PDB file of C-alpha atoms in Angstrom:
ATOM      1  CA  UNK A  21      78.494  17.127 -22.294  1.00 43.00           C
ATOM      2  CA  UNK A  22      81.504  15.452 -23.938  1.00 41.00           C
ATOM      3  CA  UNK A  23      85.138  15.161 -22.964  1.00 44.00           C
ATOM      4  CA  UNK A  24      88.024  15.737 -25.362  1.00 42.00           C
ATOM      5  CA  UNK A  25      87.848  12.088 -26.523  1.00 48.00           C
ATOM      6  CA  UNK A  26      84.222  12.492 -27.483  1.00 46.00           C
ATOM      7  CA  UNK A  27      82.974  10.101 -24.796  1.00 55.00           C
ATOM      8  CA  UNK A  28      79.578  11.127 -23.443  1.00 63.00           C
ATOM      9  CA  UNK A  29      79.529  12.237 -19.808  1.00 71.00           C
ATOM     10  CA  UNK A  30      76.201  12.441 -18.024  1.00 80.00           C
ATOM     11  CA  UNK A  31      75.229  14.665 -15.098  1.00 79.00           C
ATOM     12  CA  UNK A  32      74.628  11.524 -13.045  1.00 83.00           C
ATOM     13  CA  UNK A  33      78.366  10.747 -13.367  1.00 84.00           C
ATOM     14  CA  UNK A  34      79.181  14.093 -11.795  1.00 85.00           C
ATOM     15  CA  UNK A  35      76.584  13.547  -9.054  1.00 87.00           C
ATOM     16  CA  UNK A  36      78.340  10.311  -8.114  1.00 86.00           C
ATOM     17  CA  UNK A  37      81.725  12.034  -8.067  1.00 86.00           C
ATOM     18  CA  UNK A  38      80.388  14.928  -5.977  1.00 86.00           C
ATOM     19  CA  UNK A  39      78.909  12.500  -3.460  1.00 85.00           C
ATOM     20  CA  UNK A  40      82.173  10.550  -3.210  1.00 85.00           C
ATOM     21  CA  UNK A  41      84.200  13.709  -2.572  1.00 86.00           C
ATOM     22  CA  UNK A  42      81.741  15.282  -0.123  1.00 85.00           C
ATOM     23  CA  UNK A  43      81.105  12.191   1.977  1.00 84.00           C
ATOM     24  CA  UNK A  44      84.727  11.030   1.961  1.00 81.00           C
ATOM     25  CA  UNK A  45      84.043   7.386   1.077  1.00 82.00           C
ATOM     26  CA  UNK A  46      82.296   5.216  -1.477  1.00 85.00           C
ATOM     27  CA  UNK A  47      80.253   3.597   1.284  1.00 87.00           C
ATOM     28  CA  UNK A  48      78.890   6.925   2.560  1.00 85.00           C
ATOM     29  CA  UNK A  49      78.295   8.137  -0.999  1.00 82.00           C
ATOM     30  CA  UNK A  50      76.329   4.967  -1.694  1.00 83.00           C
ATOM     31  CA  UNK A  51      74.128   5.558   1.335  1.00 86.00           C
ATOM     32  CA  UNK A  52      73.469   9.130   0.230  1.00 85.00           C
ATOM     33  CA  UNK A  53      72.538   8.115  -3.315  1.00 83.00           C
ATOM     34  CA  UNK A  54      70.706   4.926  -2.391  1.00 84.00           C
ATOM     35  CA  UNK A  55      73.120   2.483  -4.065  1.00 85.00           C
ATOM     36  CA  UNK A  56      75.872   0.180  -2.802  1.00 89.00           C
ATOM     37  CA  UNK A  57      79.589   0.897  -2.481  1.00 88.00           C
ATOM     38  CA  UNK A  58      80.462  -1.267  -5.485  1.00 90.00           C
ATOM     39  CA  UNK A  59      78.216   0.783  -7.761  1.00 89.00           C
ATOM     40  CA  UNK A  60      79.885   4.024  -6.655  1.00 86.00           C
ATOM     41  CA  UNK A  61      83.348   2.567  -7.258  1.00 86.00           C
ATOM     42  CA  UNK A  62      82.353   1.268 -10.682  1.00 90.00           C
ATOM     43  CA  UNK A  63      80.891   4.639 -11.708  1.00 90.00           C
ATOM     44  CA  UNK A  64      84.008   6.539 -10.577  1.00 88.00           C
ATOM     45  CA  UNK A  65      86.284   4.056 -12.383  1.00 89.00           C
ATOM     46  CA  UNK A  66      84.240   4.482 -15.564  1.00 88.00           C
ATOM     47  CA  UNK A  67      84.447   8.263 -15.248  1.00 87.00           C
ATOM     48  CA  UNK A  68      88.225   8.100 -14.862  1.00 87.00           C
ATOM     49  CA  UNK A  69      88.510   5.879 -17.942  1.00 89.00           C
ATOM     50  CA  UNK A  70      86.340   8.188 -20.020  1.00 87.00           C
ATOM     51  CA  UNK A  71      88.428  11.210 -19.025  1.00 88.00           C
ATOM     52  CA  UNK A  72      91.746   9.410 -19.246  1.00 88.00           C
ATOM     53  CA  UNK A  73      92.913  10.767 -15.878  1.00 90.00           C
ATOM     54  CA  UNK A  74      92.910   9.687 -12.235  1.00 89.00           C
ATOM     55  CA  UNK A  75      90.478  11.605 -10.035  1.00 86.00           C
ATOM     56  CA  UNK A  76      91.666  10.282  -6.647  1.00 83.00           C
ATOM     57  CA  UNK A  77      95.109   9.564  -5.220  1.00 82.00           C
ATOM     58  CA  UNK A  78      96.306   7.872  -2.035  1.00 75.00           C
ATOM     59  CA  UNK A  79      97.799  10.230   0.591  1.00 75.00           C
ATOM     60  CA  UNK A  80      99.022   9.640   4.167  1.00 73.00           C
ATOM     61  CA  UNK A  81      95.613  10.915   5.320  1.00 68.00           C
ATOM     62  CA  UNK A  82      93.629   8.728   2.946  1.00 66.00           C
ATOM     63  CA  UNK A  83      92.218   9.375  -0.522  1.00 70.00           C
ATOM     64  CA  UNK A  84      92.221  12.918  -1.919  1.00 80.00           C
ATOM     65  CA  UNK A  85      91.342  14.507  -5.255  1.00 85.00           C
ATOM     66  CA  UNK A  86      94.083  14.791  -7.845  1.00 88.00           C
ATOM     67  CA  UNK A  87      94.563  18.168  -9.587  1.00 90.00           C
ATOM     68  CA  UNK A  88      92.328  16.875 -12.370  1.00 89.00           C
ATOM     69  CA  UNK A  89      89.795  15.735  -9.788  1.00 84.00           C
ATOM     70  CA  UNK A  90      89.837  19.141  -8.114  1.00 87.00           C
ATOM     71  CA  UNK A  91      89.199  20.810 -11.465  1.00 90.00           C
ATOM     72  CA  UNK A  92      86.310  18.451 -12.188  1.00 87.00           C
ATOM     73  CA  UNK A  93      84.916  19.082  -8.704  1.00 85.00           C
ATOM     74  CA  UNK A  94      84.932  22.860  -9.236  1.00 88.00           C
ATOM     75  CA  UNK A  95      83.219  22.488 -12.609  1.00 87.00           C
ATOM     76  CA  UNK A  96      80.631  20.062 -11.244  1.00 84.00           C
ATOM     77  CA  UNK A  97      79.803  22.360  -8.320  1.00 85.00           C
ATOM     78  CA  UNK A  98      79.408  25.307 -10.699  1.00 86.00           C
ATOM     79  CA  UNK A  99      77.011  23.275 -12.845  1.00 86.00           C
ATOM     80  CA  UNK A 100      75.127  22.173  -9.726  1.00 82.00           C
ATOM     81  CA  UNK A 101      74.689  25.778  -8.596  1.00 84.00           C
ATOM     82  CA  UNK A 102      73.478  26.883 -12.009  1.00 84.00           C
ATOM     83  CA  UNK A 103      70.972  24.030 -12.239  1.00 81.00           C
ATOM     84  CA  UNK A 104      69.701  24.678  -8.692  1.00 79.00           C
ATOM     85  CA  UNK A 105      69.266  28.386  -9.397  1.00 79.00           C
ATOM     86  CA  UNK A 106      67.497  27.655 -12.677  1.00 79.00           C
ATOM     87  CA  UNK A 107      65.134  25.149 -11.054  1.00 75.00           C
ATOM     88  CA  UNK A 108      64.369  27.560  -8.226  1.00 71.00           C
ATOM     89  CA  UNK A 109      63.596  30.318 -10.730  1.00 69.00           C
ATOM     90  CA  UNK A 110      61.442  28.059 -12.879  1.00 70.00           C
ATOM     91  CA  UNK A 111      59.660  26.719  -9.825  1.00 63.00           C
ATOM     92  CA  UNK A 112      58.897  30.184  -8.513  1.00 58.00           C
ATOM     93  CA  UNK A 113      57.580  31.367 -11.874  1.00 59.00           C
ATOM     94  CA  UNK A 114      55.883  28.233 -13.134  1.00 56.00           C
ATOM     95  CA  UNK A 115      54.437  26.706  -9.963  1.00 54.00           C
ATOM     96  CA  UNK A 116      53.345  29.590  -7.738  1.00 53.00           C
ATOM     97  CA  UNK A 117      50.664  27.507  -6.000  1.00 61.00           C
ATOM     98  CA  UNK A 118      52.819  24.460  -5.167  1.00 82.00           C
ATOM     99  CA  UNK A 119      52.620  23.505  -1.506  1.00 92.00           C
ATOM    100  CA  UNK A 120      55.626  24.153   0.704  1.00 95.00           C
ATOM    101  CA  UNK A 121      56.357  20.812   2.349  1.00 95.00           C
ATOM    102  CA  UNK A 122      57.425  21.050   5.998  1.00 96.00           C
ATOM    103  CA  UNK A 123      58.919  18.267   8.147  1.00 94.00           C
ATOM    104  CA  UNK A 124      59.767  18.357  11.851  1.00 92.00           C
ATOM    105  CA  UNK A 125      62.099  16.275  14.016  1.00 90.00           C
ATOM    106  CA  UNK A 126      60.157  13.433  15.593  1.00 88.00           C
ATOM    107  CA  UNK A 127      56.908  14.986  14.418  1.00 86.00           C
ATOM    108  CA  UNK A 128      57.450  18.183  16.421  1.00 91.00           C
ATOM    109  CA  UNK A 129      56.036  20.151  13.496  1.00 90.00           C
ATOM    110  CA  UNK A 130      52.532  19.335  14.765  1.00 90.00           C
ATOM    111  CA  UNK A 131      53.281  21.445  17.850  1.00 92.00           C
ATOM    112  CA  UNK A 132      53.476  24.508  15.612  1.00 95.00           C
ATOM    113  CA  UNK A 133      50.121  24.126  13.873  1.00 94.00           C
ATOM    114  CA  UNK A 134      48.917  27.414  15.457  1.00 95.00           C
ATOM    115  CA  UNK A 135      51.828  29.240  13.821  1.00 96.00           C
ATOM    116  CA  UNK A 136      51.146  27.518  10.491  1.00 96.00           C
ATOM    117  CA  UNK A 137      47.461  28.467  10.779  1.00 96.00           C
ATOM    118  CA  UNK A 138      48.430  32.090  11.389  1.00 97.00           C
ATOM    119  CA  UNK A 139      50.695  31.965   8.344  1.00 97.00           C
ATOM    120  CA  UNK A 140      47.882  30.662   6.159  1.00 96.00           C
ATOM    121  CA  UNK A 141      45.596  33.435   7.365  1.00 96.00           C
ATOM    122  CA  UNK A 142      48.244  36.020   6.535  1.00 96.00           C
ATOM    123  CA  UNK A 143      49.234  34.367   3.226  1.00 95.00           C
ATOM    124  CA  UNK A 144      46.273  32.383   1.844  1.00 93.00           C
ATOM    125  CA  UNK A 145      47.995  32.207  -1.553  1.00 92.00           C
ATOM    126  CA  UNK A 146      50.852  30.045  -0.182  1.00 93.00           C
ATOM    127  CA  UNK A 147      49.689  26.487   0.635  1.00 95.00           C
ATOM    128  CA  UNK A 148      51.626  24.450   3.211  1.00 95.00           C
ATOM    129  CA  UNK A 149      51.824  20.673   3.659  1.00 95.00           C
ATOM    130  CA  UNK A 150      52.963  19.249   7.016  1.00 94.00           C
ATOM    131  CA  UNK A 151      54.667  15.895   6.452  1.00 92.00           C
ATOM    132  CA  UNK A 152      54.791  12.900   8.767  1.00 85.00           C
ATOM    133  CA  UNK A 153      58.577  12.614   8.509  1.00 86.00           C
ATOM    134  CA  UNK A 154      60.646  11.860  11.619  1.00 88.00           C
ATOM    135  CA  UNK A 155      63.992  13.119  10.249  1.00 91.00           C
ATOM    136  CA  UNK A 156      63.676  16.538   8.571  1.00 92.00           C
ATOM    137  CA  UNK A 157      67.367  16.642   7.600  1.00 92.00           C
ATOM    138  CA  UNK A 158      66.955  13.508   5.498  1.00 92.00           C
ATOM    139  CA  UNK A 159      63.624  14.725   4.108  1.00 93.00           C
ATOM    140  CA  UNK A 160      65.058  18.087   3.015  1.00 94.00           C
ATOM    141  CA  UNK A 161      68.274  16.515   1.691  1.00 93.00           C
ATOM    142  CA  UNK A 162      66.336  14.112  -0.532  1.00 92.00           C
ATOM    143  CA  UNK A 163      63.788  16.752  -1.579  1.00 92.00           C
ATOM    144  CA  UNK A 164      60.808  15.155   0.119  1.00 94.00           C
ATOM    145  CA  UNK A 165      60.497  18.377   2.113  1.00 95.00           C
ATOM    146  CA  UNK A 166      61.283  21.999   1.326  1.00 96.00           C
ATOM    147  CA  UNK A 167      61.694  23.155   4.927  1.00 96.00           C
ATOM    148  CA  UNK A 168      62.705  21.314   8.067  1.00 95.00           C
ATOM    149  CA  UNK A 169      62.071  22.078  11.730  1.00 95.00           C
ATOM    150  CA  UNK A 170      65.216  20.358  12.961  1.00 93.00           C
ATOM    151  CA  UNK A 171      66.565  19.753  16.457  1.00 92.00           C
ATOM    152  CA  UNK A 172      70.317  19.822  15.817  1.00 89.00           C
ATOM    153  CA  UNK A 173      73.390  21.593  17.152  1.00 87.00           C
ATOM    154  CA  UNK A 174      74.055  22.823  13.605  1.00 86.00           C
ATOM    155  CA  UNK A 175      72.838  21.623  10.193  1.00 89.00           C
ATOM    156  CA  UNK A 176      75.123  19.645   7.847  1.00 89.00           C
ATOM    157  CA  UNK A 177      77.069  21.615   5.255  1.00 89.00           C
ATOM    158  CA  UNK A 178      74.650  20.875   2.411  1.00 92.00           C
ATOM    159  CA  UNK A 179      71.823  22.513   4.380  1.00 93.00           C
ATOM    160  CA  UNK A 180      71.483  26.012   5.785  1.00 93.00           C
ATOM    161  CA  UNK A 181      68.912  27.960   7.717  1.00 93.00           C
ATOM    162  CA  UNK A 182      67.963  29.926  10.816  1.00 94.00           C
ATOM    163  CA  UNK A 183      68.520  28.938  14.451  1.00 95.00           C
ATOM    164  CA  UNK A 184      65.300  29.963  16.193  1.00 95.00           C
ATOM    165  CA  UNK A 185      66.171  29.196  19.805  1.00 94.00           C
ATOM    166  CA  UNK A 186      67.006  26.562  22.406  1.00 94.00           C
ATOM    167  CA  UNK A 187      64.397  24.099  23.663  1.00 95.00           C
ATOM    168  CA  UNK A 188      64.559  22.676  27.186  1.00 95.00           C
ATOM    169  CA  UNK A 189      63.250  19.340  28.421  1.00 95.00           C
ATOM    170  CA  UNK A 190      61.980  18.288  31.836  1.00 96.00           C
ATOM    171  CA  UNK A 191      60.026  15.275  33.145  1.00 96.00           C
ATOM    172  CA  UNK A 192      56.226  15.653  33.265  1.00 97.00           C
ATOM    173  CA  UNK A 193      53.256  13.581  34.376  1.00 96.00           C
ATOM    174  CA  UNK A 194      49.501  13.980  34.368  1.00 96.00           C
ATOM    175  CA  UNK A 195      48.407  16.180  37.252  1.00 94.00           C
ATOM    176  CA  UNK A 196      46.970  14.221  40.167  1.00 91.00           C
ATOM    177  CA  UNK A 197      48.433  10.836  39.191  1.00 89.00           C
ATOM    178  CA  UNK A 198      50.580   8.664  41.429  1.00 76.00           C
ATOM    179  CA  UNK A 199      54.110   7.644  40.454  1.00 86.00           C
ATOM    180  CA  UNK A 200      53.958   6.374  36.879  1.00 92.00           C
ATOM    181  CA  UNK A 201      56.452   4.331  34.836  1.00 94.00           C
ATOM    182  CA  UNK A 202      58.373   6.272  32.185  1.00 96.00           C
ATOM    183  CA  UNK A 203      57.451   6.178  28.531  1.00 96.00           C
ATOM    184  CA  UNK A 204      59.983   5.304  25.841  1.00 95.00           C
ATOM    185  CA  UNK A 205      60.778   6.070  22.236  1.00 92.00           C
ATOM    186  CA  UNK A 206      59.947   3.251  19.815  1.00 92.00           C
ATOM    187  CA  UNK A 207      62.147   1.521  17.264  1.00 88.00           C
ATOM    188  CA  UNK A 208      60.954   3.723  14.404  1.00 88.00           C
ATOM    189  CA  UNK A 209      61.969   6.867  16.253  1.00 85.00           C
ATOM    190  CA  UNK A 210      65.331   5.400  17.249  1.00 81.00           C
ATOM    191  CA  UNK A 211      66.121   4.250  13.706  1.00 83.00           C
ATOM    192  CA  UNK A 212      65.187   7.591  12.143  1.00 80.00           C
ATOM    193  CA  UNK A 213      66.949   9.789  14.706  1.00 77.00           C
ATOM    194  CA  UNK A 214      70.135   8.083  15.921  1.00 68.00           C
ATOM    195  CA  UNK A 215      72.306  10.006  18.371  1.00 67.00           C
ATOM    196  CA  UNK A 216      71.548  13.428  19.780  1.00 74.00           C
ATOM    197  CA  UNK A 217      71.876  14.208  23.479  1.00 82.00           C
ATOM    198  CA  UNK A 218      68.297  15.522  23.645  1.00 88.00           C
ATOM    199  CA  UNK A 219      66.927  12.119  22.633  1.00 84.00           C
ATOM    200  CA  UNK A 220      68.542  10.435  25.658  1.00 88.00           C
ATOM    201  CA  UNK A 221      66.043  12.159  27.977  1.00 91.00           C
ATOM    202  CA  UNK A 222      63.702   9.191  27.412  1.00 92.00           C
ATOM    203  CA  UNK A 223      64.576   5.472  27.059  1.00 92.00           C
ATOM    204  CA  UNK A 224      64.544   4.269  23.460  1.00 90.00           C
ATOM    205  CA  UNK A 225      64.300   1.138  21.365  1.00 90.00           C
ATOM    206  CA  UNK A 226      65.545  -2.110  22.856  1.00 92.00           C
ATOM    207  CA  UNK A 227      66.270  -0.549  26.253  1.00 91.00           C
ATOM    208  CA  UNK A 228      62.664   0.637  26.489  1.00 91.00           C
ATOM    209  CA  UNK A 229      61.321  -2.754  25.383  1.00 93.00           C
ATOM    210  CA  UNK A 230      63.428  -4.679  27.897  1.00 94.00           C
ATOM    211  CA  UNK A 231      62.158  -2.380  30.636  1.00 92.00           C
ATOM    212  CA  UNK A 232      58.580  -3.194  29.615  1.00 93.00           C
ATOM    213  CA  UNK A 233      57.751   0.436  28.805  1.00 95.00           C
ATOM    214  CA  UNK A 234      54.998   1.779  26.585  1.00 95.00           C
ATOM    215  CA  UNK A 235      56.729   3.163  23.484  1.00 95.00           C
ATOM    216  CA  UNK A 236      55.740   5.871  20.993  1.00 95.00           C
ATOM    217  CA  UNK A 237      57.386   7.241  17.863  1.00 92.00           C
ATOM    218  CA  UNK A 238      56.414  10.909  17.622  1.00 90.00           C
ATOM    219  CA  UNK A 239      56.482  13.957  19.840  1.00 91.00           C
ATOM    220  CA  UNK A 240      52.699  14.381  19.690  1.00 91.00           C
ATOM    221  CA  UNK A 241      52.124  10.743  20.707  1.00 94.00           C
ATOM    222  CA  UNK A 242      54.510  11.170  23.642  1.00 95.00           C
ATOM    223  CA  UNK A 243      52.773  14.288  24.925  1.00 95.00           C
ATOM    224  CA  UNK A 244      49.323  12.771  24.483  1.00 95.00           C
ATOM    225  CA  UNK A 245      50.384   9.585  26.291  1.00 96.00           C
ATOM    226  CA  UNK A 246      51.536  11.658  29.269  1.00 97.00           C
ATOM    227  CA  UNK A 247      48.292  13.647  29.219  1.00 96.00           C
ATOM    228  CA  UNK A 248      46.338  10.380  29.185  1.00 96.00           C
ATOM    229  CA  UNK A 249      48.134   9.216  32.324  1.00 96.00           C
ATOM    230  CA  UNK A 250      49.844   6.243  30.653  1.00 96.00           C
ATOM    231  CA  UNK A 251      53.246   7.247  31.988  1.00 96.00           C
ATOM    232  CA  UNK A 252      55.686  10.056  32.636  1.00 96.00           C
ATOM    233  CA  UNK A 253      58.215  11.416  30.132  1.00 96.00           C
ATOM    234  CA  UNK A 254      60.603  14.235  29.421  1.00 95.00           C
ATOM    235  CA  UNK A 255      58.793  16.777  27.249  1.00 96.00           C
ATOM    236  CA  UNK A 256      59.701  20.087  25.644  1.00 94.00           C
ATOM    237  CA  UNK A 257      58.983  22.674  28.329  1.00 95.00           C
ATOM    238  CA  UNK A 258      57.599  25.395  26.048  1.00 94.00           C
ATOM    239  CA  UNK A 259      54.749  23.059  25.055  1.00 94.00           C
ATOM    240  CA  UNK A 260      54.219  20.992  28.200  1.00 95.00           C
ATOM    241  CA  UNK A 261      54.107  24.032  30.507  1.00 94.00           C
ATOM    242  CA  UNK A 262      51.121  25.291  28.501  1.00 93.00           C
ATOM    243  CA  UNK A 263      49.098  22.135  29.268  1.00 95.00           C
ATOM    244  CA  UNK A 264      47.028  22.644  32.468  1.00 95.00           C
ATOM    245  CA  UNK A 265      46.690  18.898  33.074  1.00 95.00           C
ATOM    246  CA  UNK A 266      50.456  18.331  33.113  1.00 96.00           C
ATOM    247  CA  UNK A 267      52.800  18.955  36.024  1.00 96.00           C
ATOM    248  CA  UNK A 268      56.560  19.334  35.838  1.00 96.00           C
ATOM    249  CA  UNK A 269      58.329  16.838  38.107  1.00 95.00           C
ATOM    250  CA  UNK A 270      61.776  18.465  38.246  1.00 94.00           C
ATOM    251  CA  UNK A 271      63.863  21.222  36.698  1.00 96.00           C
ATOM    252  CA  UNK A 272      65.019  21.053  33.065  1.00 95.00           C
ATOM    253  CA  UNK A 273      68.209  19.088  32.459  1.00 93.00           C
ATOM    254  CA  UNK A 274      70.698  21.163  30.405  1.00 93.00           C
ATOM    255  CA  UNK A 275      72.176  17.961  28.967  1.00 92.00           C
ATOM    256  CA  UNK A 276      68.962  17.409  27.033  1.00 93.00           C
ATOM    257  CA  UNK A 277      68.604  20.859  25.464  1.00 93.00           C
ATOM    258  CA  UNK A 278      68.411  21.205  21.693  1.00 92.00           C
ATOM    259  CA  UNK A 279      68.523  24.060  19.199  1.00 93.00           C
ATOM    260  CA  UNK A 280      65.524  24.384  16.896  1.00 95.00           C
ATOM    261  CA  UNK A 281      66.466  25.246  13.307  1.00 95.00           C
ATOM    262  CA  UNK A 282      64.534  26.080  10.176  1.00 96.00           C
ATOM    263  CA  UNK A 283      66.622  24.378   7.474  1.00 96.00           C
ATOM    264  CA  UNK A 284      66.528  24.230   3.690  1.00 96.00           C
ATOM    265  CA  UNK A 285      68.897  23.136   0.929  1.00 94.00           C
ATOM    266  CA  UNK A 286      71.984  25.337   0.776  1.00 90.00           C
ATOM    267  CA  UNK A 287      72.503  25.091  -2.993  1.00 86.00           C
ATOM    268  CA  UNK A 288      68.878  25.808  -3.915  1.00 83.00           C
ATOM    269  CA  UNK A 289      68.094  29.436  -3.029  1.00 83.00           C
ATOM    270  CA  UNK A 290      64.618  29.597  -1.454  1.00 90.00           C
ATOM    271  CA  UNK A 291      61.971  31.134  -3.672  1.00 90.00           C
ATOM    272  CA  UNK A 292      59.814  34.051  -2.530  1.00 91.00           C
ATOM    273  CA  UNK A 293      57.135  31.813  -0.986  1.00 93.00           C
ATOM    274  CA  UNK A 294      59.630  29.773   1.040  1.00 95.00           C
ATOM    275  CA  UNK A 295      61.447  32.939   2.121  1.00 94.00           C
ATOM    276  CA  UNK A 296      58.137  34.336   3.339  1.00 96.00           C
ATOM    277  CA  UNK A 297      57.379  31.177   5.339  1.00 96.00           C
ATOM    278  CA  UNK A 298      60.869  31.082   6.885  1.00 96.00           C
ATOM    279  CA  UNK A 299      60.644  34.713   7.979  1.00 96.00           C
ATOM    280  CA  UNK A 300      57.146  34.245   9.404  1.00 97.00           C
ATOM    281  CA  UNK A 301      57.877  31.031  11.314  1.00 96.00           C
ATOM    282  CA  UNK A 302      61.228  32.310  12.540  1.00 95.00           C
ATOM    283  CA  UNK A 303      59.516  35.238  14.217  1.00 95.00           C
ATOM    284  CA  UNK A 304      56.339  33.466  15.362  1.00 96.00           C
ATOM    285  CA  UNK A 305      57.999  30.328  16.727  1.00 96.00           C
ATOM    286  CA  UNK A 306      60.883  32.328  18.157  1.00 94.00           C
ATOM    287  CA  UNK A 307      58.426  34.453  20.116  1.00 93.00           C
ATOM    288  CA  UNK A 308      56.661  31.367  21.427  1.00 93.00           C
ATOM    289  CA  UNK A 309      59.781  29.528  22.594  1.00 91.00           C
ATOM    290  CA  UNK A 310      61.698  32.648  23.598  1.00 83.00           C
ATOM    291  CA  UNK A 311      64.335  32.293  20.877  1.00 52.00           C
ATOM    292  CA  UNK A 312      66.502  34.854  19.158  1.00 39.00           C
ATOM    293  CA  UNK A 313      66.072  33.813  15.525  1.00 39.00           C
ATOM    294  CA  UNK A 314      69.781  34.105  14.781  1.00 40.00           C
ATOM    295  CA  UNK A 315      70.752  33.351  11.206  1.00 39.00           C
ATOM    296  CA  UNK A 316      73.345  30.700  10.472  1.00 38.00           C
TER     297      UNK A 316
END
């Protein structure tokens, strides 16, 4: 595209501007796009020079879009929607056998392999790939995954999906074992999934190391370590209660509950195959965990 001065404007310029507006700062925009703050500032300055107008102005509440910036934002979002819709349509028509990539928080996706197996039996024409990602929100945002099984209160604005139900945690140990030390989350888990009240059910990172605990980085490793009698840990009740060699040590702690979501990109309408998988998993997983499958 070209502005009225005939200076070429690339889509990447608009992507930078969209990121700056949506994240609220050059630093956050840089993190989202994988560049530094200086690069974002330089790209926005160049865009303003090419257009001959200011896109941001200082207000008592910080920086805000100027009228020209607001107009550019609306146009950029319209282009983004059109491109996303076109890509979704092309993808559905041109790549019907492409695998649907699924990521789960802390590797919890592995817990739902029975549901994925049932889906494949019902829909053998739709291949599925389960990824080893720890943060499904990041994986879906950056298009490494098409669908995320995310443990969040609510997804960020650029993602949407279905809230399947609430998961509870309680401490468990191997049946017949004496008092065991707790297990902890490792540094990789802590770095990939900062924050979240549910994560605090088990020690993590440096605190776990200083306590001399055995540490793991995925949900499946944690459950298997408890089953092996290495230590005790807070586990998701729907899964741990089904293990005959595990015993619950106390009641679930409501502070460590989490909502399980199926999330996908908000601006890229899911194609027929992804819609089919979302509907299937929403019902199958919801039945298993006792959820309601309420749409966001």
